[in-house]
PDB file of C-alpha atoms in Angstrom:
ATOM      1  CA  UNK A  18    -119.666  90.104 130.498  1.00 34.00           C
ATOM      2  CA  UNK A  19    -119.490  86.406 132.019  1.00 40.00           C
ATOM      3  CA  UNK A  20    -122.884  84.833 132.322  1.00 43.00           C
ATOM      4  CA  UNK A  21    -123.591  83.773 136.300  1.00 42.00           C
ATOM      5  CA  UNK A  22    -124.520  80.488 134.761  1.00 56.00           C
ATOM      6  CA  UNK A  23    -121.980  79.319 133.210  1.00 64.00           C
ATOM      7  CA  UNK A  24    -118.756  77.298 133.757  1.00 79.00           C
ATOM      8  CA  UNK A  25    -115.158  76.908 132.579  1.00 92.00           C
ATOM      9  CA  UNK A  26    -114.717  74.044 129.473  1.00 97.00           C
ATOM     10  CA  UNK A  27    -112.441  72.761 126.904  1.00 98.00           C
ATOM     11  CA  UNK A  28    -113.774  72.339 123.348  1.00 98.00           C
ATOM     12  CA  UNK A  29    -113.351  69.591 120.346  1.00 98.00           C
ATOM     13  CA  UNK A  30    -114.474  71.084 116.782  1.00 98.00           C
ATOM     14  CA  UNK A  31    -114.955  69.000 113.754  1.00 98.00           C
ATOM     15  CA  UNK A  32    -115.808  71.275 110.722  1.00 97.00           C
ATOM     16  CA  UNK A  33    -113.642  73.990 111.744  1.00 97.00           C
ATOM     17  CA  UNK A  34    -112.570  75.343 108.447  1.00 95.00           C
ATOM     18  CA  UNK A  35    -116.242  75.640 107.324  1.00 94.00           C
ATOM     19  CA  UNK A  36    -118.695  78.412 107.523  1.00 94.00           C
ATOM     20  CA  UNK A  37    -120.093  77.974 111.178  1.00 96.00           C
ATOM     21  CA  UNK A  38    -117.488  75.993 112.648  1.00 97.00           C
ATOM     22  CA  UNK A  39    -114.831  78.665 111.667  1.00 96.00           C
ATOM     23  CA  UNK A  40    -116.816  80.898 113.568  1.00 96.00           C
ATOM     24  CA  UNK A  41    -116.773  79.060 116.512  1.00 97.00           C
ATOM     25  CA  UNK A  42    -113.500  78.730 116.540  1.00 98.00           C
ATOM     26  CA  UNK A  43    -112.911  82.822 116.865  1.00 96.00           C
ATOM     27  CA  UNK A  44    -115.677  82.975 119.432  1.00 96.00           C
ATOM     28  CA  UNK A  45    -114.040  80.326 121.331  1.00 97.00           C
ATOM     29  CA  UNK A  46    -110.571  81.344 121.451  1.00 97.00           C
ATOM     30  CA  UNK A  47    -111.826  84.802 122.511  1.00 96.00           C
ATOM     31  CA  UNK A  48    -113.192  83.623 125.500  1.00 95.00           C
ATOM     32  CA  UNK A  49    -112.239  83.382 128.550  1.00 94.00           C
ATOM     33  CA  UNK A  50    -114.749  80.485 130.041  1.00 95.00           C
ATOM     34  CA  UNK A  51    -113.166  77.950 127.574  1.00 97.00           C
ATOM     35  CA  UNK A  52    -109.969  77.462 128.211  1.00 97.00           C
ATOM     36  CA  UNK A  53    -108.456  74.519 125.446  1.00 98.00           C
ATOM     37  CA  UNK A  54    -109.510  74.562 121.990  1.00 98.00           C
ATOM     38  CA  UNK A  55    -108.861  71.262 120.005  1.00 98.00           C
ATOM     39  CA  UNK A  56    -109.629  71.446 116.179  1.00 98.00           C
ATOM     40  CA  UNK A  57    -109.395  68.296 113.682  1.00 98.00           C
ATOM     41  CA  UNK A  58    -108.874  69.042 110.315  1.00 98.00           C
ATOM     42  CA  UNK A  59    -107.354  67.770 107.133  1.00 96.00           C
ATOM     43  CA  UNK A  60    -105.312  70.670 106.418  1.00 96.00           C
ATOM     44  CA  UNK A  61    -103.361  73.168 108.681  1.00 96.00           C
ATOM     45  CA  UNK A  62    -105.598  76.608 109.216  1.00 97.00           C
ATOM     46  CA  UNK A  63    -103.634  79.639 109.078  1.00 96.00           C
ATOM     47  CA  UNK A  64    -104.611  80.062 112.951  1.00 96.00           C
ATOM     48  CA  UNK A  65    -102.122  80.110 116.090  1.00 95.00           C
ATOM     49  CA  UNK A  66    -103.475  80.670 119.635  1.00 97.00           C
ATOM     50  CA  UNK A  67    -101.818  79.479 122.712  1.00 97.00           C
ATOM     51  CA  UNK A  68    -104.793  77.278 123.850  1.00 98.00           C
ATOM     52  CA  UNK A  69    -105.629  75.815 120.930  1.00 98.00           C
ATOM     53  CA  UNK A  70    -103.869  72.379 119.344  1.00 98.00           C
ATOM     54  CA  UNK A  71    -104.602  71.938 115.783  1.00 98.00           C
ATOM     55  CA  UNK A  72    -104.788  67.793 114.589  1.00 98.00           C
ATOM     56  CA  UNK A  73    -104.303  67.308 110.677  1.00 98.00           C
ATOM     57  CA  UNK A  74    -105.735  64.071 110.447  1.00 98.00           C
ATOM     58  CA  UNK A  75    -107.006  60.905 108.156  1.00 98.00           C
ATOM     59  CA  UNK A  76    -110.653  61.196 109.246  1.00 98.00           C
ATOM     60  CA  UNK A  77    -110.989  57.524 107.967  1.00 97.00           C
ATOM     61  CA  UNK A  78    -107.952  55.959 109.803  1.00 97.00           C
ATOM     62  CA  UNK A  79    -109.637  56.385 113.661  1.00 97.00           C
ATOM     63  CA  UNK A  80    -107.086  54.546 115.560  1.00 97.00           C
ATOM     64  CA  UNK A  81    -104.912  57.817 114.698  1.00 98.00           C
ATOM     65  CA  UNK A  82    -106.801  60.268 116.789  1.00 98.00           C
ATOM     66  CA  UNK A  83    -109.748  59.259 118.631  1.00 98.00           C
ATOM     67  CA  UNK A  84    -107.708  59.642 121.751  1.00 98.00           C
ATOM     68  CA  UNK A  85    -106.689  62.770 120.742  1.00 98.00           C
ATOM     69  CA  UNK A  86    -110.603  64.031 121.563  1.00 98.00           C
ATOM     70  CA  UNK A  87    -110.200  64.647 125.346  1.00 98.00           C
ATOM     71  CA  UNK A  88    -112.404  67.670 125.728  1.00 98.00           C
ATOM     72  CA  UNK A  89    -115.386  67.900 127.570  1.00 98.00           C
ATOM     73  CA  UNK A  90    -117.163  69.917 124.974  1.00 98.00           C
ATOM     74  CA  UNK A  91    -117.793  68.646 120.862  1.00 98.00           C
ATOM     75  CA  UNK A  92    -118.695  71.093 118.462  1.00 98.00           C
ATOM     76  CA  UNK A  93    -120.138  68.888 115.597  1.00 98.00           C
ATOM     77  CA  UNK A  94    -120.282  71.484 112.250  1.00 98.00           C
ATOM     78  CA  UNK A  95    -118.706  68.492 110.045  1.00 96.00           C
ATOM     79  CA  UNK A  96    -120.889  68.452 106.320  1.00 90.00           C
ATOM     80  CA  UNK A  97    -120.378  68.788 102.949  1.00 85.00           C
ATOM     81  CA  UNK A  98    -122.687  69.342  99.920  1.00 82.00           C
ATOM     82  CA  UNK A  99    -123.725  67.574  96.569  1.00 78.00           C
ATOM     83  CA  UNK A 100    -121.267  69.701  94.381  1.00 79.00           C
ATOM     84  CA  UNK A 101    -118.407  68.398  97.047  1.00 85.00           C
ATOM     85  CA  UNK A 102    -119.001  64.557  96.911  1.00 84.00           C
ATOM     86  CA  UNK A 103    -119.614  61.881  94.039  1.00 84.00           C
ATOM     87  CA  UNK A 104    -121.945  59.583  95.913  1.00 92.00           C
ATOM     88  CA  UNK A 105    -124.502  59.357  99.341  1.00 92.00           C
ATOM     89  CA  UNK A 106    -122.030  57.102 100.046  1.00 93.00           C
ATOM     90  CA  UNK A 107    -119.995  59.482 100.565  1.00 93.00           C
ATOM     91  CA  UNK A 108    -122.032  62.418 101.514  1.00 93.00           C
ATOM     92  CA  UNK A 109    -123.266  59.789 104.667  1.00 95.00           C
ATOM     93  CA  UNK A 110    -119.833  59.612 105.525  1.00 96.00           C
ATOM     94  CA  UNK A 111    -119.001  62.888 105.955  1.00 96.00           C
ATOM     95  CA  UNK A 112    -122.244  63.979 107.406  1.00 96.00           C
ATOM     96  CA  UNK A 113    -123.107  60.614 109.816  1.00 97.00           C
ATOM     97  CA  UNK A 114    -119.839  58.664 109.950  1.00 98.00           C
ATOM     98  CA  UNK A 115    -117.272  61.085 111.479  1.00 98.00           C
ATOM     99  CA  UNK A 116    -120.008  63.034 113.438  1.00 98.00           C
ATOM    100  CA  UNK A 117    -120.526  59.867 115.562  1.00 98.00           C
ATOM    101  CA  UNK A 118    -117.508  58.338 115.554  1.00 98.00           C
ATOM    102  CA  UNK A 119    -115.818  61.581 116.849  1.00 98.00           C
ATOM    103  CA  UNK A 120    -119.190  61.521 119.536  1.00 98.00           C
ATOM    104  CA  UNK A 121    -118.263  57.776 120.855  1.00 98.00           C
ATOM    105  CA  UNK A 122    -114.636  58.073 120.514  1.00 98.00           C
ATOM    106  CA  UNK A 123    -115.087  61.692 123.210  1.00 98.00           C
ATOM    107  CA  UNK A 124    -117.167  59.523 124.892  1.00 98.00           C
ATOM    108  CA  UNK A 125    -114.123  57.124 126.135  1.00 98.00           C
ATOM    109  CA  UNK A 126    -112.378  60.241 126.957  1.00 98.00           C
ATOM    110  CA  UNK A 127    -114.901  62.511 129.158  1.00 97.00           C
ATOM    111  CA  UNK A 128    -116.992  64.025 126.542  1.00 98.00           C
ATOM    112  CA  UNK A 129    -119.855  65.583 128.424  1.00 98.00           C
ATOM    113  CA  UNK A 130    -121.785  67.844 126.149  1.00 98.00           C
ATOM    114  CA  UNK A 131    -122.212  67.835 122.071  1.00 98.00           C
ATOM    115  CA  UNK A 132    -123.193  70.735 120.399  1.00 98.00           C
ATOM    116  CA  UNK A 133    -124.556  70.170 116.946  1.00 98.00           C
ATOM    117  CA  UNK A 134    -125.584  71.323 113.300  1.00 98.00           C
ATOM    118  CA  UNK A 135    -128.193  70.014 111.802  1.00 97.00           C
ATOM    119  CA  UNK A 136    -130.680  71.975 109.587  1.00 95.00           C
ATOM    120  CA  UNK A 137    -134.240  72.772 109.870  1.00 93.00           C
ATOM    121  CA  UNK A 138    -136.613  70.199 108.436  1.00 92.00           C
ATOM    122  CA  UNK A 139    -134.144  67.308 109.949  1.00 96.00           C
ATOM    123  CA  UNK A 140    -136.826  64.390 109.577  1.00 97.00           C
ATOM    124  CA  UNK A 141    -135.807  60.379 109.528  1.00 97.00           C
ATOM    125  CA  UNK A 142    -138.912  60.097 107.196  1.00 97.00           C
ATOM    126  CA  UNK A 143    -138.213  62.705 104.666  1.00 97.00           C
ATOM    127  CA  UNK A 144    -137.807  61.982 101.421  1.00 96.00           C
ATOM    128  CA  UNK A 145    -135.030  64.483 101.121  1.00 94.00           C
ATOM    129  CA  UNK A 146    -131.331  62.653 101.350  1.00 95.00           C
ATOM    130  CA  UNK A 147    -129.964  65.708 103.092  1.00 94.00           C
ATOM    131  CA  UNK A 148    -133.075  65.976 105.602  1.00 95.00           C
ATOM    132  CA  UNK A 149    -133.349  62.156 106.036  1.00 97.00           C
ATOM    133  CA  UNK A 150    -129.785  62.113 106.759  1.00 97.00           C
ATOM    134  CA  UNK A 151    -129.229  64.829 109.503  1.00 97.00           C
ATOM    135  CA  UNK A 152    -132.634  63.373 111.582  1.00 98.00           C
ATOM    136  CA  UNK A 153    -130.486  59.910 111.880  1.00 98.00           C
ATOM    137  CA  UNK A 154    -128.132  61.558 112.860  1.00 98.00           C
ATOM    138  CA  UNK A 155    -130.020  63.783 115.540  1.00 98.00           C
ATOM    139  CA  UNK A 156    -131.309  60.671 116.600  1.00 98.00           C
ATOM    140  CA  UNK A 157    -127.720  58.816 116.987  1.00 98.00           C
ATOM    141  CA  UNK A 158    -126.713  61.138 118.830  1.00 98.00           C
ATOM    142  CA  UNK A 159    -129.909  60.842 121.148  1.00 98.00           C
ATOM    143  CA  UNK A 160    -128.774  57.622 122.130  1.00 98.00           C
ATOM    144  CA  UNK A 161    -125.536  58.410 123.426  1.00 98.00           C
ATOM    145  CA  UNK A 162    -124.989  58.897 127.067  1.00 98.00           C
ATOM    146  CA  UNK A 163    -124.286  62.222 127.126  1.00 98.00           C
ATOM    147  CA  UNK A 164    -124.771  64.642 129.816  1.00 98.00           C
ATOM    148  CA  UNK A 165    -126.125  67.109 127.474  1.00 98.00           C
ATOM    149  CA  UNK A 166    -126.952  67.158 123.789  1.00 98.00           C
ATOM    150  CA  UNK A 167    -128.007  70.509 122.046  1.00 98.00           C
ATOM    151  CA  UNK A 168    -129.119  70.425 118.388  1.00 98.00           C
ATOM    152  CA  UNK A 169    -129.185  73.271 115.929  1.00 98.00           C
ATOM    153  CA  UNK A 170    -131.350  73.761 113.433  1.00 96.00           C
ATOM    154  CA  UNK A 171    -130.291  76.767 111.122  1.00 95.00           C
ATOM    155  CA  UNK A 172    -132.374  77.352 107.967  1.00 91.00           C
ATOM    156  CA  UNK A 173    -130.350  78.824 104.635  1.00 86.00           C
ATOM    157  CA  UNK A 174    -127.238  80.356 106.192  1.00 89.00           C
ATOM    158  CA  UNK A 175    -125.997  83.565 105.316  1.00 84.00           C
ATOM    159  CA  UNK A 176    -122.443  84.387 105.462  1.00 67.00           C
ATOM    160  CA  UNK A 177    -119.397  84.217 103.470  1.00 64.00           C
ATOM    161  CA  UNK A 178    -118.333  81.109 101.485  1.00 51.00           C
ATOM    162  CA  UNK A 179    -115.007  80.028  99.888  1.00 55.00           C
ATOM    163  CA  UNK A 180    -117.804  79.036  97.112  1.00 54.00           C
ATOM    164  CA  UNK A 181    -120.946  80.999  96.452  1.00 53.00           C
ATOM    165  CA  UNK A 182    -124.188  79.064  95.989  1.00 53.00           C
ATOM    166  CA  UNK A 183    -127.252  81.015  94.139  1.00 45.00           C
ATOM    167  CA  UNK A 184    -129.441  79.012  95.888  1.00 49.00           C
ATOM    168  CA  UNK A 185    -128.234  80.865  99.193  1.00 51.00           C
ATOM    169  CA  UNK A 186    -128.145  83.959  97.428  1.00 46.00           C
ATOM    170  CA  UNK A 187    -131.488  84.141  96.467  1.00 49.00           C
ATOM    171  CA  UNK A 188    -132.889  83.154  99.653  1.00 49.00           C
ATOM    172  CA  UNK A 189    -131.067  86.159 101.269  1.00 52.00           C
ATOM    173  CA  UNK A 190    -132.556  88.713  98.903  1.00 48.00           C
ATOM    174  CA  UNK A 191    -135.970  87.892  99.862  1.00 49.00           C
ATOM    175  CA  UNK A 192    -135.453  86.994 103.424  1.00 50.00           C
ATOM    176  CA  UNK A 193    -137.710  89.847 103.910  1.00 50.00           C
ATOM    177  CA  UNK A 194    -141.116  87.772 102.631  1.00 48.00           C
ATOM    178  CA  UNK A 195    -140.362  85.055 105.875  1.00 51.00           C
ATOM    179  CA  UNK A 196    -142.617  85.876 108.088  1.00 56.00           C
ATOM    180  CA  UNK A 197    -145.624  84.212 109.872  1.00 53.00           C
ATOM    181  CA  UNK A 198    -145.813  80.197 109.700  1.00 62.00           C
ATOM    182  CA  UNK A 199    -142.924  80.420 107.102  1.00 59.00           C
ATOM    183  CA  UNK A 200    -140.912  82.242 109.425  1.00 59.00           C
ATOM    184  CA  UNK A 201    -139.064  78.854 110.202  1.00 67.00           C
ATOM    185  CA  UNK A 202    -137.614  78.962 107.233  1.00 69.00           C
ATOM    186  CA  UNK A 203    -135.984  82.202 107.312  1.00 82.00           C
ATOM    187  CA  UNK A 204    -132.274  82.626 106.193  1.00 86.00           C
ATOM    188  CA  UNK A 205    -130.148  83.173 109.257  1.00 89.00           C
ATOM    189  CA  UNK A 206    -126.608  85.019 109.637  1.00 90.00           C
ATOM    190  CA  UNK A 207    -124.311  81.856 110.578  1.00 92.00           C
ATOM    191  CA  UNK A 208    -122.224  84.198 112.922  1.00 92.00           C
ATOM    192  CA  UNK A 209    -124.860  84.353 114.991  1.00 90.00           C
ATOM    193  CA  UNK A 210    -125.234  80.326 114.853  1.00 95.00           C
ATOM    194  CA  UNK A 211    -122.075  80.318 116.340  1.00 95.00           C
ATOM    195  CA  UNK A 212    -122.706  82.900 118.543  1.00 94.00           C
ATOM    196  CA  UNK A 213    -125.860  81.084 120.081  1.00 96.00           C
ATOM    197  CA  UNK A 214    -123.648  77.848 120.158  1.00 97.00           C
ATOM    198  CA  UNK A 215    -121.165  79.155 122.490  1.00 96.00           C
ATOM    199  CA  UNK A 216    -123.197  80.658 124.674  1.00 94.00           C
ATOM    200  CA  UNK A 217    -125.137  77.310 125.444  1.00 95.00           C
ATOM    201  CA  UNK A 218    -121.707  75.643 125.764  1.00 96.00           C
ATOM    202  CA  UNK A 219    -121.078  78.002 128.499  1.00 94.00           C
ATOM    203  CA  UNK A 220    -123.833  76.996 130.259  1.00 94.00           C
ATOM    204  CA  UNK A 221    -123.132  73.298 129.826  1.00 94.00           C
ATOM    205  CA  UNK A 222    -126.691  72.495 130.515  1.00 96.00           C
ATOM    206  CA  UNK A 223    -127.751  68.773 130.710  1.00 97.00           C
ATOM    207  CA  UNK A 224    -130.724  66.932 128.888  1.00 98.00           C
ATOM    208  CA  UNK A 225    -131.290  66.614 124.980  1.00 98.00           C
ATOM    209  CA  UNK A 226    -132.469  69.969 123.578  1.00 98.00           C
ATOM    210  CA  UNK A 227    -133.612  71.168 120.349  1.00 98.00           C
ATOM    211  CA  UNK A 228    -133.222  74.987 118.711  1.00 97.00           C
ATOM    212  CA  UNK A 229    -135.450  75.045 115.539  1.00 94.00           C
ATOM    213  CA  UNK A 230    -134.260  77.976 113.614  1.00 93.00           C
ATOM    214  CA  UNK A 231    -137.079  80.646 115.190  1.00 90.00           C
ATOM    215  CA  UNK A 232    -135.444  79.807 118.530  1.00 93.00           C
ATOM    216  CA  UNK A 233    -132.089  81.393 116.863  1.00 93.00           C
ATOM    217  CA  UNK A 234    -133.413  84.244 114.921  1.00 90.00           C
ATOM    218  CA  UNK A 235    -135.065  84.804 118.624  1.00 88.00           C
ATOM    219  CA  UNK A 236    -131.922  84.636 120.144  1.00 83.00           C
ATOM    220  CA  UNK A 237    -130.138  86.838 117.877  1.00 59.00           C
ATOM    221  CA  UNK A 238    -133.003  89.451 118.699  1.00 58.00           C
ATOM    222  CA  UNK A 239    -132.555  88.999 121.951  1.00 53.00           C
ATOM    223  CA  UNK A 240    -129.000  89.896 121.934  1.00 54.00           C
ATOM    224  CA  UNK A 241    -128.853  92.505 119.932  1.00 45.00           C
ATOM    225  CA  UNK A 242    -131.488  94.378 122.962  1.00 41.00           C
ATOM    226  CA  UNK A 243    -129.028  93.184 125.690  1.00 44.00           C
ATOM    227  CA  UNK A 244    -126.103  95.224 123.363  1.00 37.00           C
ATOM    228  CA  UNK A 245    -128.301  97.964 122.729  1.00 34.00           C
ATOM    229  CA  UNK A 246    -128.621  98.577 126.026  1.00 38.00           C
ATOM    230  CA  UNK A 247    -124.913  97.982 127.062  1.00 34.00           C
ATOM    231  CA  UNK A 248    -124.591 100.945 125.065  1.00 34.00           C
ATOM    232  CA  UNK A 249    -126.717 103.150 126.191  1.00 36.00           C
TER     233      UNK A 249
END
């Protein structure tokens, strides 16, 4: 069923062979309100759809494909992890770099809405690498003149990986003990990331907002009642 709210849009993904941004990609070219998918990746994906245009790219060489991002919608799910890089260097480029390049080169081409990961406990201040890195790049993005910017910011995701972590793991077998003031923290399906990240785009809502990881394992709730009672 087609929210009242929302509108028709075309959609940019960076990150769309990883966990949540494959996700988004499914969701997207399922539905009917977006109509042009647009995904940027080093490597084909073994995905054909007649709206969507796949770009194999050299994420470094810019001049190849920023105008290539003509879609009024970026889905930003571009990161890596330690055990994939050799330096911060690195990891910052990957992470920050492409992120806002992609952001600024959308922008000369009608970008009007950015949709991005991040992870709870984003903080410029933090003394955590990963943490310190994704609040600059919340704020960046902040600055850009966007019509609407809408952060993310999942906890541990849960969901299936090319590579299993045991940190993850873990976390998902006692998901049960987050609740109260540590509920924040709370391992989250990543489906349902994407599924909360297409349903803002939709809505194509303007302003900078924020979606701490309660807000999503409240929206998740909140959409399994609607279902429930779909089905009833």
């Amino acid at each position: 069923m087609q929210n009242s709210e929302s509108s028709k849009y075309s959609a940019s993904i960076i990150g769309a062979s990883g966990l949540i941004g494959s996700q988004v990609l499914n969701l997207l070219l399922a539905d009917t309100r977006c109509e042009r998918v647009s995904i940027f990746v080093r490597k084909p994906m073994p995905v054909q759809h007649a709206k969507l245009s796949q770009h194999v790219i050299n994420f470094d060489d810019e001049k190849t494909w920023a105008h290539l991002v003509n879609t009024s919608h970026l889905f930003s799910c571009l990161g890596t992890t330690k055990d994939q890089v050799k330096s911060e260097a690195e990891y910052r480029k990957i992470d920050y770099d492409y992120p806002v390049h992609f952001a600024n080169a959308g922008l000369k081409n009608g970008l009007e809405q950015i949709l991005l990961i991040s992870s709870a406990g984003a903080d410029t201040k933090s003394s955590v690498f990963y943490l310190r890195l994704k609040g600059e790049l919340e704020e960046s993005m902040k600055k850009l003149p966007l019509q609407g910017l809408h952060i993310f910011r999942p906890s541990v995701l849960i969901g299936e990986r090319k590579n299993s972590r045991f940190g993850e793991w873990f976390f998902t077998v006692i998901k049960f003990l987050f609740i109260g003031p540590i509920r924040q923290y709370k391992p989250v399906d990543s489906l349902k990331v994407a599924q909360m990240m297409v349903a803002t785009a939709a809505k194509s809502e303007k302003g900078i907002h924020l979606y701490n990881n309660t807000d999503i394992l409240d929206f998740n709730r909140l959409s399994c009642f609607r279902t429930m009672l779909i089905l009833l």
